mmCIF file of C-alpha atoms in Angstrom:
data_model
loop_
_atom_site.group_PDB
_atom_site.id
_atom_site.type_symbol
_atom_site.label_atom_id
_atom_site.label_comp_id
_atom_site.label_asym_id
_atom_site.label_seq_id
_atom_site.Cartn_x
_atom_site.Cartn_y
_atom_site.Cartn_z
ATOM 1 C CA MET A 938 -8.388 3.818 -6.100
ATOM 2 C CA THR A 939 -5.078 5.012 -8.314
ATOM 3 C CA ASN A 940 -1.388 4.559 -6.763
ATOM 4 C CA ASN A 941 -0.991 8.169 -6.894
ATOM 5 C CA ASP A 942 -3.697 8.191 -4.001
ATOM 6 C CA VAL A 943 -2.059 5.313 -2.363
ATOM 7 C CA LEU A 944 1.449 6.863 -2.184
ATOM 8 C CA ARG A 945 -0.122 9.739 -0.933
ATOM 9 C CA ARG A 946 -2.334 8.395 1.787
ATOM 10 C CA LEU A 947 0.809 6.703 2.885
ATOM 11 C CA ARG A 948 2.924 9.392 2.684
ATOM 12 C CA TYR A 949 0.212 11.220 4.720
ATOM 13 C CA THR A 950 -0.599 9.224 7.340
ATOM 14 C CA PHE A 951 3.814 8.200 8.539
ATOM 15 C CA GLU A 952 4.588 12.104 7.605
ATOM 16 C CA TYR A 953 7.569 9.940 5.212
ATOM 17 C CA THR A 954 9.695 12.864 3.806
ATOM 18 C CA ASP A 955 10.718 12.377 0.284
ATOM 19 C CA SER A 956 14.447 11.316 1.099
ATOM 20 C CA LYS A 957 12.792 8.680 3.169
ATOM 21 C CA MET A 958 10.220 7.933 0.418
ATOM 22 C CA MET A 959 13.294 7.966 -1.834
ATOM 23 C CA SER A 960 15.110 5.103 0.529
ATOM 24 C CA PHE A 961 12.362 2.793 0.226
ATOM 25 C CA PHE A 962 12.459 2.696 -3.582
ATOM 26 C CA LYS A 963 16.283 2.283 -3.506
ATOM 27 C CA LEU A 964 15.632 -0.594 -1.020
ATOM 28 C CA ALA A 965 13.895 -2.581 -3.988
ATOM 29 C CA GLY A 966 17.059 -1.763 -6.202
ATOM 30 C CA VAL A 967 14.761 1.683 -8.316
ATOM 31 C CA GLU A 968 16.649 4.407 -7.563
ATOM 32 C CA VAL A 969 13.882 7.975 -8.264
ATOM 33 C CA THR A 970 14.720 11.613 -7.908
ATOM 34 C CA ARG A 971 12.894 13.659 -5.660
ATOM 35 C CA ALA A 972 11.130 15.486 -8.690
ATOM 36 C CA GLU A 973 9.560 12.332 -9.328
ATOM 37 C CA VAL A 974 8.497 11.690 -6.021
ATOM 38 C CA SER A 975 7.273 15.138 -6.111
ATOM 39 C CA ASP A 976 5.167 14.699 -9.252
ATOM 40 C CA TRP A 977 3.717 11.455 -7.960
ATOM 41 C CA LEU A 978 2.508 13.482 -5.172
ATOM 42 C CA LYS A 979 0.759 16.167 -6.824
ATOM 43 C CA SER A 980 -3.070 16.655 -7.119
ATOM 44 C CA ASP A 981 -4.403 14.770 -10.520
ATOM 45 C CA ASP A 982 -5.067 18.251 -11.572
ATOM 46 C CA ASP A 983 -1.649 19.968 -11.800
ATOM 47 C CA GLU A 984 0.104 20.318 -15.016
ATOM 48 C CA ALA A 985 3.231 18.599 -13.211
ATOM 49 C CA PHE A 986 1.360 15.429 -12.034
ATOM 50 C CA ALA A 987 2.700 12.320 -13.400
ATOM 51 C CA GLU A 988 1.147 9.101 -12.865
ATOM 52 C CA LEU A 989 2.535 6.474 -10.931
ATOM 53 C CA GLU A 990 3.358 3.128 -12.508
ATOM 54 C CA ASP A 991 2.555 -0.165 -10.731
ATOM 55 C CA ASN A 992 6.140 -1.556 -11.448
ATOM 56 C CA LYS A 993 7.267 1.713 -9.281
ATOM 57 C CA LEU A 994 3.930 1.364 -6.425
ATOM 58 C CA ALA A 995 5.242 -2.439 -6.165
ATOM 59 C CA ALA A 996 8.865 -1.148 -5.476
ATOM 60 C CA PHE A 997 7.627 1.460 -2.778
ATOM 61 C CA LEU A 998 5.910 -1.387 -1.401
ATOM 62 C CA ASN A 999 8.887 -3.691 -1.686
ATOM 63 C CA GLY A 1000 10.820 -1.154 -0.023
ATOM 64 C CA LEU A 1001 8.522 -0.495 2.632
ATOM 65 C CA ILE A 1002 8.858 -4.530 3.595
ATOM 66 C CA ILE A 1003 12.373 -4.164 3.611
ATOM 67 C CA ALA A 1004 12.350 -1.424 5.810
ATOM 68 C CA HIS A 1005 10.244 -2.601 8.107
ATOM 69 C CA ARG A 1006 11.160 -6.327 8.194
ATOM 70 C CA GLY A 1007 14.511 -6.436 7.003
ATOM 71 C CA LYS A 1008 16.022 -7.622 3.828
ATOM 72 C CA LYS A 1009 15.567 -11.747 3.435
ATOM 73 C CA GLU A 1010 18.565 -13.685 2.280
ATOM 74 C CA GLY A 1011 19.760 -14.341 -1.535
ATOM 75 C CA LYS A 1012 18.861 -11.559 -4.155
ATOM 76 C CA THR A 1013 16.092 -8.889 -3.688
ATOM 77 C CA PRO A 1014 12.692 -10.415 -5.683
ATOM 78 C CA GLU A 1015 11.532 -8.247 -9.093
ATOM 79 C CA ASN A 1016 8.750 -5.760 -8.367
ATOM 80 C CA GLU A 1017 5.673 -6.792 -10.146
ATOM 81 C CA THR A 1018 4.666 -5.186 -12.854
ATOM 82 C CA PHE A 1019 1.241 -5.360 -12.171
ATOM 83 C CA LEU A 1020 -0.702 -4.138 -9.039
ATOM 84 C CA ASN A 1021 -4.361 -4.322 -8.087
ATOM 85 C CA ASN A 1022 -5.895 -3.520 -4.587
ATOM 86 C CA ASN A 1023 -5.545 -7.142 -2.907
ATOM 87 C CA ASP A 1024 -1.807 -7.306 -3.461
ATOM 88 C CA VAL A 1025 -1.504 -3.579 -1.816
ATOM 89 C CA LEU A 1026 -3.680 -4.678 0.835
ATOM 90 C CA LYS A 1027 -1.282 -7.748 1.001
ATOM 91 C CA LYS A 1028 1.804 -6.127 1.001
ATOM 92 C CA LEU A 1029 0.847 -3.340 3.745
ATOM 93 C CA LYS A 1030 -0.198 -6.354 5.342
ATOM 94 C CA ILE A 1031 2.998 -7.631 5.506
ATOM 95 C CA ALA A 1032 5.343 -4.707 5.288
ATOM 96 C CA TYR A 1033 3.534 -2.753 8.843
ATOM 97 C CA GLU A 1034 2.874 -6.864 10.267
ATOM 98 C CA LEU A 1035 -0.553 -6.378 10.537
ATOM 99 C CA LYS A 1036 -2.364 -10.236 11.661
ATOM 100 C CA SER A 1037 -5.868 -10.145 10.475
ATOM 101 C CA GLU A 1038 -7.745 -9.057 13.553
ATOM 102 C CA ASP A 1039 -5.146 -5.806 13.046
ATOM 103 C CA ILE A 1040 -6.636 -5.242 9.490
ATOM 104 C CA ILE A 1041 -10.314 -5.908 10.435
ATOM 105 C CA GLU A 1042 -9.955 -3.353 13.316
ATOM 106 C CA LEU A 1043 -8.751 -0.883 10.824
ATOM 107 C CA PHE A 1044 -11.664 -1.364 8.657
ATOM 108 C CA LEU A 1045 -13.671 -0.797 12.057
ATOM 109 C CA LEU A 1046 -11.886 2.512 12.406
ATOM 110 C CA ALA A 1047 -13.441 3.498 9.173
ATOM 111 C CA GLY A 1048 -16.724 2.373 9.866
ATOM 112 C CA LYS A 1049 -16.625 -0.769 7.577
ATOM 113 C CA LYS A 1050 -17.342 -3.837 8.931
ATOM 114 C CA VAL A 1051 -15.248 -7.009 7.137
ATOM 115 C CA SER A 1052 -15.443 -10.225 8.407
ATOM 116 C CA LYS A 1053 -12.503 -12.559 8.751
ATOM 117 C CA HIS A 1054 -13.793 -14.739 6.131
ATOM 118 C CA GLU A 1055 -14.418 -11.258 3.771
ATOM 119 C CA LEU A 1056 -11.004 -10.631 4.601
ATOM 120 C CA SER A 1057 -9.496 -14.388 3.493
ATOM 121 C CA SER A 1058 -10.772 -14.178 0.569
ATOM 122 C CA PHE A 1059 -9.067 -10.940 -0.051
ATOM 123 C CA MET A 1060 -6.009 -12.625 0.801
ATOM 124 C CA ARG A 1061 -6.204 -15.609 -1.997
ATOM 125 C CA ARG A 1062 -4.869 -16.344 -5.200
ATOM 126 C CA PRO A 1063 -7.464 -15.453 -7.788
ATOM 127 C CA THR A 1064 -6.926 -18.750 -8.990
ATOM 128 C CA GLN A 1065 -8.739 -20.007 -5.926
ATOM 129 C CA PRO A 1066 -12.339 -20.315 -6.303
ATOM 130 C CA GLN A 1067 -12.777 -18.159 -3.047
ATOM 131 C CA TYR A 1068 -10.801 -15.550 -4.107
ATOM 132 C CA ARG A 1069 -12.660 -11.773 -4.165
ATOM 133 C CA GLU A 1070 -11.614 -8.738 -5.661
ATOM 134 C CA LEU A 1071 -11.037 -5.541 -3.589
ATOM 135 C CA MET A 1072 -12.910 -3.043 -4.411
ATOM 136 C CA ASP A 1073 -11.729 0.810 -4.070
ATOM 137 C CA GLN A 1074 -13.990 1.480 -1.335
ATOM 138 C CA TYR A 1075 -12.609 -1.017 0.769
ATOM 139 C CA LEU A 1076 -8.879 -0.213 -0.306
ATOM 140 C CA ARG A 1077 -9.763 3.771 0.918
ATOM 141 C CA ASN A 1078 -11.317 2.254 4.164
ATOM 142 C CA PHE A 1079 -8.328 -0.008 5.063
ATOM 143 C CA LEU A 1080 -5.577 3.535 4.588
ATOM 144 C CA TYR A 1081 -7.865 5.608 6.557
ATOM 145 C CA GLY A 1082 -8.458 3.067 9.103
ATOM 146 C CA LEU A 1083 -4.409 3.045 9.135
ATOM 147 C CA GLN A 1084 -4.289 6.723 9.347
ATOM 148 C CA LEU A 1085 -6.802 7.260 11.968
ATOM 149 C CA LYS A 1086 -4.791 4.386 14.145
ATOM 150 C CA GLN A 1087 -1.618 6.044 13.031
ATOM 151 C CA LYS A 1088 -2.946 9.313 14.381
ATOM 152 C CA SER A 1089 -4.364 8.521 17.441
ATOM 153 C CA LYS A 1090 -0.825 7.318 18.928
#
């Protein structure tokens, strides 16, 4: 999945306004304009489409964590320069205070069965032998499950 897809899906799922999205970036120490946000949300074939870089998506997700969980003591951590699907899942888990059971339930809502062991392998460090890379389809299913759960409220 592209970073732009993740941003679009989160915006749609939680109905974030441009201003709200800009505030998430700001919480993580990154100033963005409404035009930038708008260009990131455009479809890939639009002339004004702009690709969302990993460090900007990291800033958005870190801002989301700060907005939902509060700022930690000390200085704001640096935004990552590289993100993979596993990192996105971990950050969303933290931001929305999801437990393993919650994530498994979200996958089931999207029609994907994931075991606790499988989920655990996605949450590990890449250097651990049991680490497993989260493929695009899994992240897509997770975000779809999140959308279904949110829209049913």
